[in-house]
mmCIF file of C-alpha atoms and ligand atoms in Angstrom:
data_model
loop_
_atom_site.group_PDB
_atom_site.id
_atom_site.type_symbol
_atom_site.label_atom_id
_atom_site.label_comp_id
_atom_site.label_asym_id
_atom_site.label_seq_id
_atom_site.Cartn_x
_atom_site.Cartn_y
_atom_site.Cartn_z
ATOM 1 C CA UNK A 156 34.459 -61.799 -52.773
ATOM 2 C CA UNK A 157 35.108 -61.475 -48.766
ATOM 3 C CA UNK A 158 36.276 -57.223 -47.821
ATOM 4 C CA UNK A 159 38.364 -58.255 -44.548
ATOM 5 C CA UNK A 160 38.755 -55.400 -42.161
ATOM 6 C CA UNK A 161 40.852 -54.750 -39.624
ATOM 7 C CA UNK A 162 40.975 -52.066 -36.685
ATOM 8 C CA UNK A 163 43.905 -50.970 -34.163
ATOM 9 C CA UNK A 164 42.429 -48.923 -31.646
ATOM 10 C CA UNK A 165 42.550 -48.462 -28.086
ATOM 11 C CA UNK A 166 39.013 -48.457 -27.571
ATOM 12 C CA UNK A 167 38.064 -51.905 -29.506
ATOM 13 C CA UNK A 168 35.199 -52.074 -27.223
ATOM 14 C CA UNK A 169 33.596 -49.376 -29.445
ATOM 15 C CA UNK A 170 32.928 -51.943 -32.680
ATOM 16 C CA UNK A 171 31.637 -53.182 -34.506
ATOM 17 C CA UNK A 172 29.379 -50.100 -32.874
ATOM 18 C CA UNK A 173 26.619 -48.827 -35.308
ATOM 19 C CA UNK A 174 28.808 -50.931 -38.752
ATOM 20 C CA UNK A 175 26.602 -54.036 -36.174
ATOM 21 C CA UNK A 176 23.741 -52.824 -36.528
ATOM 22 C CA UNK A 177 21.165 -52.311 -39.777
ATOM 23 C CA UNK A 178 22.426 -52.767 -43.161
ATOM 24 C CA UNK A 179 26.487 -53.294 -42.608
ATOM 25 C CA UNK A 180 25.307 -55.097 -39.048
ATOM 26 C CA UNK A 181 23.503 -57.782 -41.005
ATOM 27 C CA UNK A 182 26.483 -57.617 -44.106
ATOM 28 C CA UNK A 183 28.603 -58.878 -41.176
ATOM 29 C CA UNK A 184 25.852 -61.144 -40.146
ATOM 30 C CA UNK A 185 26.177 -62.995 -43.004
ATOM 31 C CA UNK A 186 29.942 -63.378 -43.750
ATOM 32 C CA UNK A 187 30.174 -60.279 -47.268
ATOM 33 C CA UNK A 188 32.648 -58.218 -44.886
ATOM 34 C CA UNK A 189 34.545 -59.538 -41.384
ATOM 35 C CA UNK A 190 36.061 -57.825 -38.496
ATOM 36 C CA UNK A 191 39.157 -57.923 -36.783
ATOM 37 C CA UNK A 192 39.800 -55.491 -33.630
ATOM 38 C CA UNK A 193 43.262 -55.036 -32.058
ATOM 39 C CA UNK A 194 44.069 -53.507 -28.627
ATOM 40 C CA UNK A 195 46.719 -51.542 -29.026
ATOM 41 C CA UNK A 196 47.543 -51.670 -25.813
ATOM 42 C CA UNK A 197 47.735 -55.280 -26.352
ATOM 43 C CA UNK A 198 51.638 -54.569 -27.853
ATOM 44 C CA UNK A 199 52.564 -51.964 -25.440
ATOM 45 C CA UNK A 200 56.008 -52.357 -23.397
ATOM 46 C CA UNK A 201 54.743 -51.631 -19.976
ATOM 47 C CA UNK A 202 52.526 -53.399 -17.598
ATOM 48 C CA UNK A 203 49.870 -50.313 -17.482
ATOM 49 C CA UNK A 204 49.357 -51.057 -21.391
ATOM 50 C CA UNK A 205 50.792 -47.490 -22.320
ATOM 51 C CA UNK A 206 50.437 -46.759 -25.893
ATOM 52 C CA UNK A 207 51.229 -42.375 -25.082
ATOM 53 C CA UNK A 208 54.328 -40.238 -24.107
ATOM 54 C CA UNK A 209 54.724 -36.435 -23.726
ATOM 55 C CA UNK A 210 55.356 -34.634 -27.514
ATOM 56 C CA UNK A 211 58.987 -33.477 -28.044
ATOM 57 C CA UNK A 212 58.995 -29.964 -28.680
ATOM 58 C CA UNK A 213 56.490 -29.478 -25.710
ATOM 59 C CA UNK A 214 52.762 -27.969 -26.364
ATOM 60 C CA UNK A 215 50.034 -29.144 -25.155
ATOM 61 C CA UNK A 216 48.663 -33.469 -25.016
ATOM 62 C CA UNK A 217 49.849 -36.898 -26.056
ATOM 63 C CA UNK A 218 51.243 -38.250 -29.042
ATOM 64 C CA UNK A 219 50.560 -42.183 -29.711
ATOM 65 C CA UNK A 220 54.308 -44.236 -29.583
ATOM 66 C CA UNK A 221 55.394 -45.486 -33.158
ATOM 67 C CA UNK A 222 57.504 -48.926 -31.202
ATOM 68 C CA UNK A 223 54.604 -50.146 -29.495
ATOM 69 C CA UNK A 224 51.921 -48.775 -32.928
ATOM 70 C CA UNK A 225 54.490 -50.643 -34.900
ATOM 71 C CA UNK A 226 54.656 -53.729 -33.336
ATOM 72 C CA UNK A 227 50.981 -53.557 -33.531
ATOM 73 C CA UNK A 228 51.159 -53.011 -36.755
ATOM 74 C CA UNK A 229 53.273 -55.486 -37.755
ATOM 75 C CA UNK A 230 51.727 -58.234 -35.821
ATOM 76 C CA UNK A 231 48.385 -57.543 -37.708
ATOM 77 C CA UNK A 232 48.259 -55.866 -40.770
ATOM 78 C CA UNK A 233 49.775 -58.205 -43.494
ATOM 79 C CA UNK A 234 48.397 -57.495 -46.895
ATOM 80 C CA UNK A 235 46.253 -54.267 -48.538
ATOM 81 C CA UNK A 236 45.733 -51.093 -47.745
ATOM 82 C CA UNK A 237 46.782 -49.326 -44.328
ATOM 83 C CA UNK A 238 44.356 -45.894 -43.723
ATOM 84 C CA UNK A 239 44.906 -43.434 -40.753
ATOM 85 C CA UNK A 240 41.765 -41.475 -40.288
ATOM 86 C CA UNK A 241 43.401 -38.161 -38.951
ATOM 87 C CA UNK A 242 42.399 -34.757 -40.148
ATOM 88 C CA UNK A 243 45.224 -33.908 -42.207
ATOM 89 C CA UNK A 244 43.802 -37.025 -44.448
ATOM 90 C CA UNK A 245 42.249 -36.640 -47.672
ATOM 91 C CA UNK A 246 39.071 -35.999 -47.870
ATOM 92 C CA UNK A 247 36.479 -38.819 -47.745
ATOM 93 C CA UNK A 248 34.682 -38.702 -50.867
ATOM 94 C CA UNK A 249 32.068 -41.432 -52.785
ATOM 95 C CA UNK A 250 34.870 -41.712 -55.140
ATOM 96 C CA UNK A 251 37.578 -42.551 -52.053
ATOM 97 C CA UNK A 252 34.865 -44.753 -50.582
ATOM 98 C CA UNK A 253 33.810 -46.606 -54.493
ATOM 99 C CA UNK A 254 37.670 -47.265 -54.609
ATOM 100 C CA UNK A 255 38.363 -48.842 -51.089
ATOM 101 C CA UNK A 256 34.912 -50.654 -52.080
ATOM 102 C CA UNK A 257 37.097 -52.769 -54.563
ATOM 103 C CA UNK A 258 40.098 -53.765 -51.583
ATOM 104 C CA UNK A 259 39.870 -57.450 -49.748
ATOM 105 C CA UNK A 260 41.991 -55.819 -46.965
ATOM 106 C CA UNK A 261 41.724 -52.685 -45.120
ATOM 107 C CA UNK A 262 42.791 -51.833 -41.771
ATOM 108 C CA UNK A 263 42.657 -48.570 -40.118
ATOM 109 C CA UNK A 264 44.976 -47.185 -37.561
ATOM 110 C CA UNK A 265 42.177 -44.640 -35.599
ATOM 111 C CA UNK A 266 44.438 -42.052 -33.579
ATOM 112 C CA UNK A 267 43.497 -40.949 -30.041
ATOM 113 C CA UNK A 268 45.376 -38.086 -27.666
ATOM 114 C CA UNK A 269 47.021 -35.719 -30.487
ATOM 115 C CA UNK A 270 47.366 -38.039 -33.001
ATOM 116 C CA UNK A 271 50.547 -40.605 -33.385
ATOM 117 C CA UNK A 272 54.408 -40.237 -34.654
ATOM 118 C CA UNK A 273 54.640 -39.582 -37.892
ATOM 119 C CA UNK A 274 57.999 -41.976 -37.644
ATOM 120 C CA UNK A 275 54.584 -44.839 -38.251
ATOM 121 C CA UNK A 276 53.682 -42.969 -40.982
ATOM 122 C CA UNK A 277 56.258 -43.305 -43.174
ATOM 123 C CA UNK A 278 58.000 -46.323 -42.055
ATOM 124 C CA UNK A 279 54.513 -48.130 -43.357
ATOM 125 C CA UNK A 280 53.853 -46.336 -45.781
ATOM 126 C CA UNK A 281 50.685 -45.038 -44.501
ATOM 127 C CA UNK A 282 47.086 -43.292 -46.147
ATOM 128 C CA UNK A 283 45.028 -40.734 -44.225
ATOM 129 C CA UNK A 284 41.756 -40.187 -44.574
ATOM 130 C CA UNK A 285 39.658 -37.816 -42.831
ATOM 131 C CA UNK A 286 35.720 -37.299 -42.794
ATOM 132 C CA UNK A 287 36.347 -33.845 -43.076
ATOM 133 C CA UNK A 288 37.500 -29.782 -41.071
ATOM 134 C CA UNK A 289 36.595 -30.638 -37.639
ATOM 135 C CA UNK A 290 38.135 -32.532 -35.336
ATOM 136 C CA UNK A 291 36.898 -35.564 -33.196
ATOM 137 C CA UNK A 292 38.234 -36.930 -29.956
ATOM 138 C CA UNK A 293 39.119 -40.435 -31.671
ATOM 139 C CA UNK A 294 39.994 -41.807 -34.918
ATOM 140 C CA UNK A 295 37.356 -44.699 -34.211
ATOM 141 C CA UNK A 296 34.206 -42.803 -34.585
ATOM 142 C CA UNK A 297 35.583 -41.494 -38.034
ATOM 143 C CA UNK A 298 36.375 -45.173 -39.212
ATOM 144 C CA UNK A 299 32.864 -46.549 -38.248
ATOM 145 C CA UNK A 300 32.194 -44.165 -40.885
ATOM 146 C CA UNK A 301 34.552 -44.912 -43.082
ATOM 147 C CA UNK A 302 33.447 -48.004 -43.255
ATOM 148 C CA UNK A 303 29.387 -47.567 -43.558
ATOM 149 C CA UNK A 304 30.340 -45.484 -46.985
ATOM 150 C CA UNK A 305 32.542 -47.992 -48.197
ATOM 151 C CA UNK A 306 30.740 -51.222 -46.968
ATOM 152 C CA UNK A 307 27.342 -50.092 -49.092
ATOM 153 C CA UNK A 308 28.888 -50.616 -52.070
ATOM 154 C CA UNK A 309 29.404 -53.937 -51.870
ATOM 155 C CA UNK A 310 27.128 -56.222 -53.782
ATOM 156 C CA UNK A 311 24.628 -57.777 -51.080
ATOM 157 C CA UNK A 312 25.298 -55.064 -48.840
ATOM 158 C CA UNK A 313 22.119 -52.530 -49.858
ATOM 159 C CA UNK A 314 18.956 -54.869 -50.984
ATOM 160 C CA UNK A 315 18.490 -52.998 -53.914
ATOM 161 C CA UNK A 316 21.781 -51.848 -55.490
ATOM 162 C CA UNK A 317 19.514 -49.683 -57.677
ATOM 163 C CA UNK A 318 19.103 -46.932 -55.209
ATOM 164 C CA UNK A 319 23.085 -46.844 -55.400
ATOM 165 C CA UNK A 320 23.224 -45.004 -58.740
ATOM 166 C CA UNK A 321 21.022 -42.648 -58.541
ATOM 167 C CA UNK A 322 21.966 -40.659 -55.285
ATOM 168 C CA UNK A 323 23.613 -37.431 -53.967
ATOM 169 C CA UNK A 324 27.979 -37.230 -55.648
ATOM 170 C CA UNK A 325 26.782 -39.891 -58.588
ATOM 171 C CA UNK A 326 27.524 -37.507 -61.972
ATOM 172 C CA UNK A 327 28.446 -34.580 -59.020
ATOM 173 C CA UNK A 328 25.041 -33.672 -58.570
ATOM 174 C CA UNK A 329 23.221 -33.532 -55.468
ATOM 175 C CA UNK A 330 19.940 -35.735 -55.428
ATOM 176 C CA UNK A 331 17.411 -34.591 -56.528
ATOM 177 C CA UNK A 332 13.950 -33.595 -53.279
ATOM 178 C CA UNK A 333 12.121 -37.331 -52.333
ATOM 179 C CA UNK A 334 8.218 -37.576 -52.008
ATOM 180 C CA UNK A 335 5.867 -40.270 -51.146
ATOM 181 C CA UNK A 336 2.453 -40.618 -49.789
ATOM 182 C CA UNK A 337 0.076 -39.166 -49.004
ATOM 183 C CA UNK A 338 -0.338 -36.946 -52.287
ATOM 184 C CA UNK A 339 -1.555 -33.716 -49.784
ATOM 185 C CA UNK A 340 0.146 -33.418 -46.371
ATOM 186 C CA UNK A 341 -0.950 -30.207 -44.437
ATOM 187 C CA UNK A 342 -1.802 -28.249 -47.767
ATOM 188 C CA UNK A 343 1.645 -28.985 -49.313
ATOM 189 C CA UNK A 344 0.708 -31.327 -51.859
ATOM 190 C CA UNK A 345 3.327 -33.605 -54.843
ATOM 191 C CA UNK A 346 4.282 -32.222 -58.071
ATOM 192 C CA UNK A 347 2.130 -32.718 -60.528
ATOM 193 C CA UNK A 348 4.627 -34.242 -62.728
ATOM 194 C CA UNK A 349 5.517 -37.282 -60.102
ATOM 195 C CA UNK A 350 1.992 -38.478 -59.746
ATOM 196 C CA UNK A 351 2.551 -38.579 -64.330
ATOM 197 C CA UNK A 352 3.626 -42.367 -64.805
ATOM 198 C CA UNK A 353 5.608 -40.593 -67.867
ATOM 199 C CA UNK A 354 8.577 -41.762 -67.255
ATOM 200 C CA UNK A 355 10.773 -39.368 -69.608
ATOM 201 C CA UNK A 356 9.019 -35.958 -68.269
ATOM 202 C CA UNK A 357 9.617 -37.409 -64.278
ATOM 203 C CA UNK A 358 13.627 -38.227 -65.332
ATOM 204 C CA UNK A 359 13.531 -34.676 -67.009
ATOM 205 C CA UNK A 360 12.272 -32.885 -64.257
ATOM 206 C CA UNK A 361 14.309 -34.971 -61.400
ATOM 207 C CA UNK A 362 17.619 -33.806 -63.066
ATOM 208 C CA UNK A 363 16.707 -30.228 -63.428
ATOM 209 C CA UNK A 364 15.603 -30.225 -59.886
ATOM 210 C CA UNK A 365 19.464 -31.849 -59.447
ATOM 211 C CA UNK A 366 20.950 -29.541 -60.984
ATOM 212 C CA UNK A 367 19.125 -26.221 -59.490
ATOM 213 C CA UNK A 368 19.912 -27.483 -56.057
ATOM 214 C CA UNK A 369 23.785 -28.114 -56.320
ATOM 215 C CA UNK A 370 23.696 -25.182 -58.201
ATOM 216 C CA UNK A 371 22.217 -23.137 -54.937
ATOM 217 C CA UNK A 372 23.768 -25.598 -52.266
ATOM 218 C CA UNK A 373 27.039 -26.736 -53.668
ATOM 219 C CA UNK A 374 28.507 -24.406 -56.062
ATOM 220 C CA UNK A 375 32.131 -26.230 -56.096
ATOM 221 C CA UNK A 376 30.324 -30.432 -57.081
ATOM 222 C CA UNK A 377 28.741 -27.580 -59.921
ATOM 223 C CA UNK A 378 31.430 -25.805 -60.612
ATOM 224 C CA UNK A 379 32.800 -29.960 -61.146
ATOM 225 C CA UNK A 380 29.037 -30.514 -62.899
ATOM 226 C CA UNK A 381 29.976 -27.897 -65.862
ATOM 227 C CA UNK A 382 32.997 -28.718 -66.273
ATOM 228 C CA UNK A 383 32.745 -32.527 -66.769
ATOM 229 C CA UNK A 384 29.704 -31.396 -69.327
ATOM 230 C CA UNK A 385 32.107 -29.533 -72.144
ATOM 231 C CA UNK A 386 34.629 -33.036 -72.297
HETATM 232 N N1 SAH B 515 46.315 -32.584 -33.289
HETATM 233 C C1 SAH B 515 45.459 -33.763 -34.110
HETATM 234 C C2 SAH B 515 43.763 -33.967 -34.232
HETATM 235 C C3 SAH B 515 43.799 -34.850 -32.987
HETATM 236 S S1 SAH B 515 42.480 -36.126 -32.638
HETATM 237 C C4 SAH B 515 45.500 -32.137 -34.775
HETATM 238 O O1 SAH B 515 45.367 -31.442 -34.530
HETATM 239 O O2 SAH B 515 44.973 -32.495 -36.373
HETATM 240 C C5 SAH B 515 42.424 -37.167 -32.271
HETATM 241 C C6 SAH B 515 42.144 -38.700 -33.282
HETATM 242 O O3 SAH B 515 40.681 -38.252 -33.181
HETATM 243 C C7 SAH B 515 43.381 -38.354 -34.195
HETATM 244 O O4 SAH B 515 44.761 -38.732 -34.537
HETATM 245 C C8 SAH B 515 42.344 -39.479 -35.421
HETATM 246 O O5 SAH B 515 42.946 -40.242 -35.591
HETATM 247 C C9 SAH B 515 41.049 -38.419 -34.420
HETATM 248 N N2 SAH B 515 39.594 -38.195 -36.102
HETATM 249 C C10 SAH B 515 39.812 -36.346 -35.711
HETATM 250 N N3 SAH B 515 39.197 -35.413 -36.484
HETATM 251 C C11 SAH B 515 39.327 -36.134 -37.251
HETATM 252 C C12 SAH B 515 39.052 -36.573 -38.356
HETATM 253 N N4 SAH B 515 37.934 -34.922 -38.711
HETATM 254 N N5 SAH B 515 38.921 -36.903 -39.865
HETATM 255 C C13 SAH B 515 39.450 -38.599 -39.780
HETATM 256 N N6 SAH B 515 39.980 -38.728 -38.067
HETATM 257 C C14 SAH B 515 40.128 -37.841 -37.283
#
């Protein structure tokens, strides 16, 4: 399956951005996913390509017009999920990334200014997704982060599929600490057990580490982990 990504933006030059490099870039070249970038300005009604206007009710900034966005969406979005990157959206998590990784068509609307007219979100039943509790200048950056998380889960994008199973957030735990050569660096040694070749002990040590790190750094995740152990 090829994941077909459609981006609606007023800054098409920002794509593929960092998605064009490294593993996602190679996967794009290899045809594991495709990218179609739609310039919202092409659907503006005036020759200046206006896409925004002042907010009803007053207040700072500009809002993206529903009529222009509506035309852009109608012309480009045929099927699959349609997402608007928004600080008000549901938080992007590894679980959501996995869910989206199973979709064949993903359309993403990248906001600018103060955001988009609410009616367009209602009319097209657009899902809102946030990449965190902070404000960016635009949805383009957020869309690339979401896509990076989703695309690396497509079989074949990451060379070693095994590495996905063991990562942070699997089973609600953060990852254990990692070590590589040299065995001793500036007086610091690699934990003995990792060099023992005793797989069961290594696995046990890593699990314990993951639990302790999660408990200390992310009490919210740790609680989920404990709750899951009970069932
Ligand atoms: N006025 C809005 C913020 C607008 S920021 C508010 O207070 O909620 C401009 C655009 O950047 C948004 O339309 C959205 O597409 C994008 N954006 C900003 N922060 C984001 C975040 N944390 N997650 C996803 N998209 C974000």
